[in-house]
GROMACS .gro file of C-alpha atoms in nm:
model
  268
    1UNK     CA    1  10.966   9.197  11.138
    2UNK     CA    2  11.175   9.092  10.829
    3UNK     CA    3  11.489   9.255  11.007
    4UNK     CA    4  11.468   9.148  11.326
    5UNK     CA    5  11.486   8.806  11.205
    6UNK     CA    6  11.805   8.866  10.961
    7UNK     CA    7  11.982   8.998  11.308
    8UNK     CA    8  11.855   8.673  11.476
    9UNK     CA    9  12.006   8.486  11.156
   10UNK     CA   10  12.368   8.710  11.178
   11UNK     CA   11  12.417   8.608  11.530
   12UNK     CA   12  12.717   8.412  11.600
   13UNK     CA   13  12.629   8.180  11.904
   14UNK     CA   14  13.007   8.115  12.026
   15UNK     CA   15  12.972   8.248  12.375
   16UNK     CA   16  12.602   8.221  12.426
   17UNK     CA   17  12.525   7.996  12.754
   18UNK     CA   18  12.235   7.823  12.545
   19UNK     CA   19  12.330   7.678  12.262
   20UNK     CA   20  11.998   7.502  12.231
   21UNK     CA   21  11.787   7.811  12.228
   22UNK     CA   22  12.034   7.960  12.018
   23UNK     CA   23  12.055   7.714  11.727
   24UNK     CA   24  11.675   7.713  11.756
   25UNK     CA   25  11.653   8.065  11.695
   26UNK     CA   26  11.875   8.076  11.388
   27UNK     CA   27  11.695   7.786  11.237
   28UNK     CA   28  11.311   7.944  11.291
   29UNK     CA   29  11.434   8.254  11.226
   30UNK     CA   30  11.536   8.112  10.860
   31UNK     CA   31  11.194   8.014  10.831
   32UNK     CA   32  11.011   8.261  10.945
   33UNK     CA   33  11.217   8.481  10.646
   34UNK     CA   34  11.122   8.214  10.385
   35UNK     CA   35  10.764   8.242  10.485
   36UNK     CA   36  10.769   8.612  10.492
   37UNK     CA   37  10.938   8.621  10.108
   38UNK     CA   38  10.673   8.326  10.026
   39UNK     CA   39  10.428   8.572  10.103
   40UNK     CA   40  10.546   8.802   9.883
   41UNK     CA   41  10.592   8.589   9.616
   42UNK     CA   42  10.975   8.613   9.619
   43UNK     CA   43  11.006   8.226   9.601
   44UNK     CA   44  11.361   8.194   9.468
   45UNK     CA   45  11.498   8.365   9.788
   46UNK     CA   46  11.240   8.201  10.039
   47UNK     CA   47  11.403   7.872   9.906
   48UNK     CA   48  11.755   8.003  10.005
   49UNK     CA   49  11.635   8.058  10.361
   50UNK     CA   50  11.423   7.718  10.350
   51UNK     CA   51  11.755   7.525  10.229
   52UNK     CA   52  11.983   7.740  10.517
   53UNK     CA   53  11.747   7.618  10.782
   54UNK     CA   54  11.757   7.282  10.669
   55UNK     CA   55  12.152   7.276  10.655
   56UNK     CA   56  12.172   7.381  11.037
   57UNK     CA   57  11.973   7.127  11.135
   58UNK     CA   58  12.162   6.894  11.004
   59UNK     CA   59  12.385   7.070  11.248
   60UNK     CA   60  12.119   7.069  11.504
   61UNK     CA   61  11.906   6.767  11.463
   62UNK     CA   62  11.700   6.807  11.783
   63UNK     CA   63  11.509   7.068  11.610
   64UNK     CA   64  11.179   6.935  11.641
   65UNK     CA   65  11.010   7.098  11.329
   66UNK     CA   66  11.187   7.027  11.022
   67UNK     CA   67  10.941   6.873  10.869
   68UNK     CA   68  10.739   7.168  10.881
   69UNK     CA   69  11.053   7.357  10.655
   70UNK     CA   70  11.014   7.085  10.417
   71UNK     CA   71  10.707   7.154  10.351
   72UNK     CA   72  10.726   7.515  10.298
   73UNK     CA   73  11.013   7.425  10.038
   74UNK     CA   74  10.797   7.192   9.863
   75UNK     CA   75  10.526   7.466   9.826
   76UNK     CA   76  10.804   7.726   9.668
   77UNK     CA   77  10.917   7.491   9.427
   78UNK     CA   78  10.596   7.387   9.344
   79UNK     CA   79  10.499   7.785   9.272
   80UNK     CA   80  10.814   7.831   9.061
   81UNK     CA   81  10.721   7.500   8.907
   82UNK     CA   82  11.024   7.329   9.014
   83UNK     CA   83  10.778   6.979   9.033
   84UNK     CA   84  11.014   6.750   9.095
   85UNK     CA   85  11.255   6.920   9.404
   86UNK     CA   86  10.880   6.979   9.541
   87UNK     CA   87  10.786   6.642   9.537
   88UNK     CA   88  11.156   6.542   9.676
   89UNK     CA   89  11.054   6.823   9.966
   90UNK     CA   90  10.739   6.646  10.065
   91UNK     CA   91  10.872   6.321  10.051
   92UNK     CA   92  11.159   6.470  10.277
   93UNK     CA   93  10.867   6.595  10.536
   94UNK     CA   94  10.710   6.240  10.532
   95UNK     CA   95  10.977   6.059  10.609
   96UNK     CA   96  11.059   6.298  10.916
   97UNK     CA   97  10.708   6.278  11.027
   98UNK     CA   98  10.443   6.044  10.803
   99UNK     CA   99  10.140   6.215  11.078
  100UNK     CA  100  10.095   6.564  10.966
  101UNK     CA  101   9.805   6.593  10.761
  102UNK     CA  102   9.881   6.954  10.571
  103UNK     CA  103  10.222   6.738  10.410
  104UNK     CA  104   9.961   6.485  10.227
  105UNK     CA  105   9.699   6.852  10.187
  106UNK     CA  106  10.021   7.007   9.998
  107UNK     CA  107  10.144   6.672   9.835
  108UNK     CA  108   9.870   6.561   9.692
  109UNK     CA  109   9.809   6.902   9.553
  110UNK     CA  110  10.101   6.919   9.388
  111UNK     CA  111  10.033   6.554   9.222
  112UNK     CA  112   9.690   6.701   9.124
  113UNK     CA  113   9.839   6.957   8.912
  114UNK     CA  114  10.031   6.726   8.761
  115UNK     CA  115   9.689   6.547   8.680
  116UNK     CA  116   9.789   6.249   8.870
  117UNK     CA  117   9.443   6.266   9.042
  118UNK     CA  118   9.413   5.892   9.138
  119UNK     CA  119   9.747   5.906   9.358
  120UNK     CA  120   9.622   6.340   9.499
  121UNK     CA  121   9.333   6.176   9.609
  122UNK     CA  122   9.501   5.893   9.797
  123UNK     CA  123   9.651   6.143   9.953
  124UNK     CA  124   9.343   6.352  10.011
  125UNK     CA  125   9.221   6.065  10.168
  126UNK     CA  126   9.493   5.991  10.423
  127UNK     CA  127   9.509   6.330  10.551
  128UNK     CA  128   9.185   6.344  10.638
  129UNK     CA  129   9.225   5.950  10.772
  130UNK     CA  130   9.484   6.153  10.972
  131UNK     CA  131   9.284   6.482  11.091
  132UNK     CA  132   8.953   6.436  11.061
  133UNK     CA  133   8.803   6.709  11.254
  134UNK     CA  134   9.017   6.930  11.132
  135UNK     CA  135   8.829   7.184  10.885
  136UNK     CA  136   9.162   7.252  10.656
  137UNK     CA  137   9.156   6.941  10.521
  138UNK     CA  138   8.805   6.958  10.369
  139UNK     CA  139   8.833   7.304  10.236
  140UNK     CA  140   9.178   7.223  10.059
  141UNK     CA  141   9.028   6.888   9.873
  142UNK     CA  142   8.717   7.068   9.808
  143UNK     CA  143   8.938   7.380   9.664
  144UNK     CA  144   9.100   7.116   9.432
  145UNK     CA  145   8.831   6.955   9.328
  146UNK     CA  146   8.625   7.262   9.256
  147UNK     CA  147   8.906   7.379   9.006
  148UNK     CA  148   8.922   7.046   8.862
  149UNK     CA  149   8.529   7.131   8.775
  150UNK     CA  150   8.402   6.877   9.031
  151UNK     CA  151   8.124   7.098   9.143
  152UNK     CA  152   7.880   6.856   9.357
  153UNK     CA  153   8.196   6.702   9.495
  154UNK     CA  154   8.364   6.987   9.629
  155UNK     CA  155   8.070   7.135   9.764
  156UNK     CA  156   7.968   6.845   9.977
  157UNK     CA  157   8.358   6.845  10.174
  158UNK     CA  158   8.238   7.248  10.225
  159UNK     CA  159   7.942   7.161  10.386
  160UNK     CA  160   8.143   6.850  10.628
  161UNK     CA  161   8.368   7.114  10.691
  162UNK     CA  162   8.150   7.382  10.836
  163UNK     CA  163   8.002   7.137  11.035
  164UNK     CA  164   8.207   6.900  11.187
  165UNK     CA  165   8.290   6.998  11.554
  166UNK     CA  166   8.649   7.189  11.423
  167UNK     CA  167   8.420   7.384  11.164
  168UNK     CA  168   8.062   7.450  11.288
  169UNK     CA  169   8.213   7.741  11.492
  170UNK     CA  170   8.449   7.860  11.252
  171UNK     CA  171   8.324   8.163  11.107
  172UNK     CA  172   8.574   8.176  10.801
  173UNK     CA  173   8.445   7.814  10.713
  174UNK     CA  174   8.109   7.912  10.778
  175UNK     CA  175   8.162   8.179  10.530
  176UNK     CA  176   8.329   8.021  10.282
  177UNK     CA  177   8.039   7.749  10.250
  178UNK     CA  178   7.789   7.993  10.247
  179UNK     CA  179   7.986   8.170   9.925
  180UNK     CA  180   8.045   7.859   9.760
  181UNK     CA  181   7.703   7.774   9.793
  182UNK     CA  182   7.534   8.096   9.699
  183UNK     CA  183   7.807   8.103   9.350
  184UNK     CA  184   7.616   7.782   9.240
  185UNK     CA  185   7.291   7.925   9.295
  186UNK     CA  186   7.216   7.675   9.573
  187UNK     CA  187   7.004   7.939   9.799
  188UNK     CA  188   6.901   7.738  10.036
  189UNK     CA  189   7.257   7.552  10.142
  190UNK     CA  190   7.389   7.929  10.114
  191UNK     CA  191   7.131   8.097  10.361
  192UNK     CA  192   7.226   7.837  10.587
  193UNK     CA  193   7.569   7.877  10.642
  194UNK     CA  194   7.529   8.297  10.619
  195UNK     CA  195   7.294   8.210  10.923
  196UNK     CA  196   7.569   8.010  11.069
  197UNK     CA  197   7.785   8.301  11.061
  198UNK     CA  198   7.500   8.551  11.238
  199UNK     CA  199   7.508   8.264  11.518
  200UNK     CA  200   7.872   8.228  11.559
  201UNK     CA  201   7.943   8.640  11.499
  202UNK     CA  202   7.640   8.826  11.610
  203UNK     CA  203   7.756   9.145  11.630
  204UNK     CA  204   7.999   9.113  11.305
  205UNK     CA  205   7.777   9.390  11.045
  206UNK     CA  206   7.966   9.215  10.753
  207UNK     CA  207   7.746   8.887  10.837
  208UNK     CA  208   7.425   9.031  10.826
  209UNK     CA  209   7.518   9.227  10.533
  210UNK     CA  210   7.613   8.932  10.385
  211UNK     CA  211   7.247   8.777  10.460
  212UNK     CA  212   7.105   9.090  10.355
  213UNK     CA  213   7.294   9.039   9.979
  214UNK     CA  214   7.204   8.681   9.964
  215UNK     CA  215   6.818   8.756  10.007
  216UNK     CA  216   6.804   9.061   9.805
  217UNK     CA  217   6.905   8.850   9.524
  218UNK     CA  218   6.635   8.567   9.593
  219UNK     CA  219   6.386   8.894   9.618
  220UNK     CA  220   6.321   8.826   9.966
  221UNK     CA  221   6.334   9.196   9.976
  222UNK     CA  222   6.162   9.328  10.348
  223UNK     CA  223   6.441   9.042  10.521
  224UNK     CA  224   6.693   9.203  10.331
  225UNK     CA  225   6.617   9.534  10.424
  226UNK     CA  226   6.581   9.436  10.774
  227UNK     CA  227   6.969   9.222  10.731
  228UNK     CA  228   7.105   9.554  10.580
  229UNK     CA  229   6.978   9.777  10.856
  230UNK     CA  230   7.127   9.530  11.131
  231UNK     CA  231   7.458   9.593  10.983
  232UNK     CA  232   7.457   9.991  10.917
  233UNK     CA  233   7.335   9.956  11.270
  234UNK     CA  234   7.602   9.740  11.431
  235UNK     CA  235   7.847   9.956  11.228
  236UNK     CA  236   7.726  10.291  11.335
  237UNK     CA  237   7.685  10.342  10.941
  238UNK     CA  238   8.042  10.260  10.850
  239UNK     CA  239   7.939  10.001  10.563
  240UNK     CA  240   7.950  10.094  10.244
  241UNK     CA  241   7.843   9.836  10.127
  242UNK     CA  242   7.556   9.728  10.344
  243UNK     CA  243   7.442  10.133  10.257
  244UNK     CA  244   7.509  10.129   9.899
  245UNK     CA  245   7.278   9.810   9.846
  246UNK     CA  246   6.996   9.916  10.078
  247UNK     CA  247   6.972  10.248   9.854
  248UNK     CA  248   6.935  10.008   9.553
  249UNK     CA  249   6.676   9.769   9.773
  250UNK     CA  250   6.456  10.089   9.835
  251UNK     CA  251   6.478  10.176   9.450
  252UNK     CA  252   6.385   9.835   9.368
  253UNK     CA  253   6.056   9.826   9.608
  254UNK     CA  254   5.993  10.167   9.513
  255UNK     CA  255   5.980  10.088   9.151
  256UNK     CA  256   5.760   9.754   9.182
  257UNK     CA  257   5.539   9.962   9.423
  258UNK     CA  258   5.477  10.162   9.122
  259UNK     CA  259   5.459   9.858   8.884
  260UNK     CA  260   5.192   9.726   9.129
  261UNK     CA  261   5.024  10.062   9.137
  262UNK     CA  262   4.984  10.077   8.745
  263UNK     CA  263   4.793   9.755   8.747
  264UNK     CA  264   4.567   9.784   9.000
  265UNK     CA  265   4.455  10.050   8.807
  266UNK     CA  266   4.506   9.919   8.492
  267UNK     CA  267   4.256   9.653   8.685
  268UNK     CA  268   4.004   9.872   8.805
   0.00000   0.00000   0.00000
């Protein structure tokens, strides 16, 4: 993938017919490269691609999504901890388009680490002014505000994400609510969404086995074993996992079987 786009970037363009489509090509085709070596956390040359892109359309200026390069910029600098060429980035992307919502998601981010919370959430706040059926926007203020320590708060956007209309059939939302919910030992919130996930994904074994977990841990142990057999079912007995943890359930009732044993007797 990586190479096909460098020979998209090495073309020359002087006798093509379209010289639209081809200046279009070169420029996403810059992109696309930063975003790969973004990926792979090679920042310092994802920025030379970002900046290359930006120069040709400056050459090009009907290209439509330069914005969108901005922000990608922003988010390298911000990684390398270049703060203030990031926040020149995302000012760059507003000023090219002031609508998109993931600018003010990555923005205000990028203020928050700089614990200028009162302005992040401002911008918080606008994108989801901007987008708000959009599930993103919830789960990347709550992700903030859960490492900021603000628990109750972050947890609440999960649940508004998973269940306004752009979330409640989301699976990965679903899921990431119910995990959320389940790390602060809020059962019920968590067997909720892990339901959610059964109802969107019925046939997916990982989301019963993920039920399964959640109620062997509460002790609801016969629904667990029932949740862990639905998924070594649906999986024709490829999960580990879900098999692993049902060997541990059976130990478990086994051994308080005994337990109950030993005082009925103990009773008699």
């Amino acid at each position: 993938m990586l190479q096909a786009y460098l020979n998209a970037t090495a073309l020359s363009g002087v006798v093509t017919r379209d010289p639209s489509s081809h200046a279009h090509a070169r420029i996403s085709a810059h992109y696309n490269i930063g975003n790969l070596l973004s990926n792979e956390n090679l920042y310092e040359e994802a920025i030379r691609h970002y900046n290359t892109a930006i120069q040709l359309t400056h050459v090009w200026s009907r290209y439509d999504f330069t914005h969108k390069i901005y922000n990608m910029l922003g988010q390298a600098h911000h990684l390398m901890g270049n703060r203030g060429k990031s926040e020149m980035a995302f000012k760059s992307s507003l000023e090219l388009n002031s609508t998109h919502s993931i600018t003010y998601l990555m923005y205000g981010k990028l203020l928050s680490d700089q614990m200028l919370y009162e302005k992040a959430e401002q911008l918080f706040a606008r994108a989801k002014h901007l987008d708000p059926e959009n599930p993103l926007v919830y789960l990347h203020h709550s992700d903030d505000l859960m490492q900021r320590g603000h628990e109750d708060q972050a947890l609440m956007l999960l649940e508004r994400a998973a269940t306004i209309s752009g979330g409640k059939q989301n699976y990965e939302v679903n899921l990431q609510a119910a995990t959320s919910f389940r790390r602060s030992k809020k059962f019920k919130k968590a067997e909720h969404f892990y339901r959610n996930c059964i109802r969107i994904d019925a046939l997916n074994p990982t989301a019963h086995s993920h039920l399964g977990a959640l109620l062997h841990l509460v002790g609801r142990l016969k629904e667990a074993e029932q949740s862990y057999q639905k998924a070594l079912k649906l999986s024709s007995g490829k999960q580990p996992l879900a098999e692993e943890n049902l060997r541990k359930l059976w130990k478990q009732m086994k051994s308080s079987s005994k337990t109950s044993s030993v005082k009925d007797g103990e009773g008699g």
